[in-house]
């Protein structure tokens, strides 16, 4: 579930950032796309390491960190008026849901063996 939700969020961010100004290509656009993609990629890596709880948790905390970075870039996108308050609220809510799932996984690694 966390993988699917984070993948969907990353894809939504990808399509949304196609409308950002070109001067943001190598800064905000690149950063928010990379951090949002890292969330689901780290979950995939964690899942392959699920037999080793410490490795599993480590990759999930990496994912949680990337999710927090994505939220920070959403804050910047809103502050720069690249997204509406409504779109910000929607994407931030999705990111928070991913965060809750990640925390559950981190706190319950035995349920994913």
mmCIF file of C-alpha atoms in Angstrom, residues 31 34-39 42 61-71 73 95:
data_model
loop_
_atom_site.group_PDB
_atom_site.id
_atom_site.type_symbol
_atom_site.label_atom_id
_atom_site.label_comp_id
_atom_site.label_asym_id
_atom_site.label_seq_id
_atom_site.Cartn_x
_atom_site.Cartn_y
_atom_site.Cartn_z
ATOM 1 C CA UNK A 31 14.651 18.070 -6.552
ATOM 2 C CA UNK A 34 13.993 12.958 -7.308
ATOM 3 C CA UNK A 35 12.815 13.012 -3.710
ATOM 4 C CA UNK A 36 9.311 11.790 -4.583
ATOM 5 C CA UNK A 37 10.713 8.957 -6.710
ATOM 6 C CA UNK A 38 13.134 7.980 -3.969
ATOM 7 C CA UNK A 39 10.220 7.331 -1.618
ATOM 8 C CA UNK A 42 13.440 2.957 -1.103
ATOM 9 C CA UNK A 61 13.717 5.490 7.307
ATOM 10 C CA UNK A 62 15.481 6.579 4.099
ATOM 11 C CA UNK A 63 12.076 6.563 2.441
ATOM 12 C CA UNK A 64 10.568 8.547 5.297
ATOM 13 C CA UNK A 65 13.365 11.120 4.940
ATOM 14 C CA UNK A 66 12.731 11.465 1.196
ATOM 15 C CA UNK A 67 9.011 11.863 1.878
ATOM 16 C CA UNK A 68 9.795 14.725 4.270
ATOM 17 C CA UNK A 69 11.995 16.317 1.599
ATOM 18 C CA UNK A 70 9.138 16.032 -0.898
ATOM 19 C CA UNK A 71 6.885 17.840 1.576
ATOM 20 C CA UNK A 73 9.559 21.016 -1.938
ATOM 21 C CA UNK A 95 2.408 12.512 1.426
#
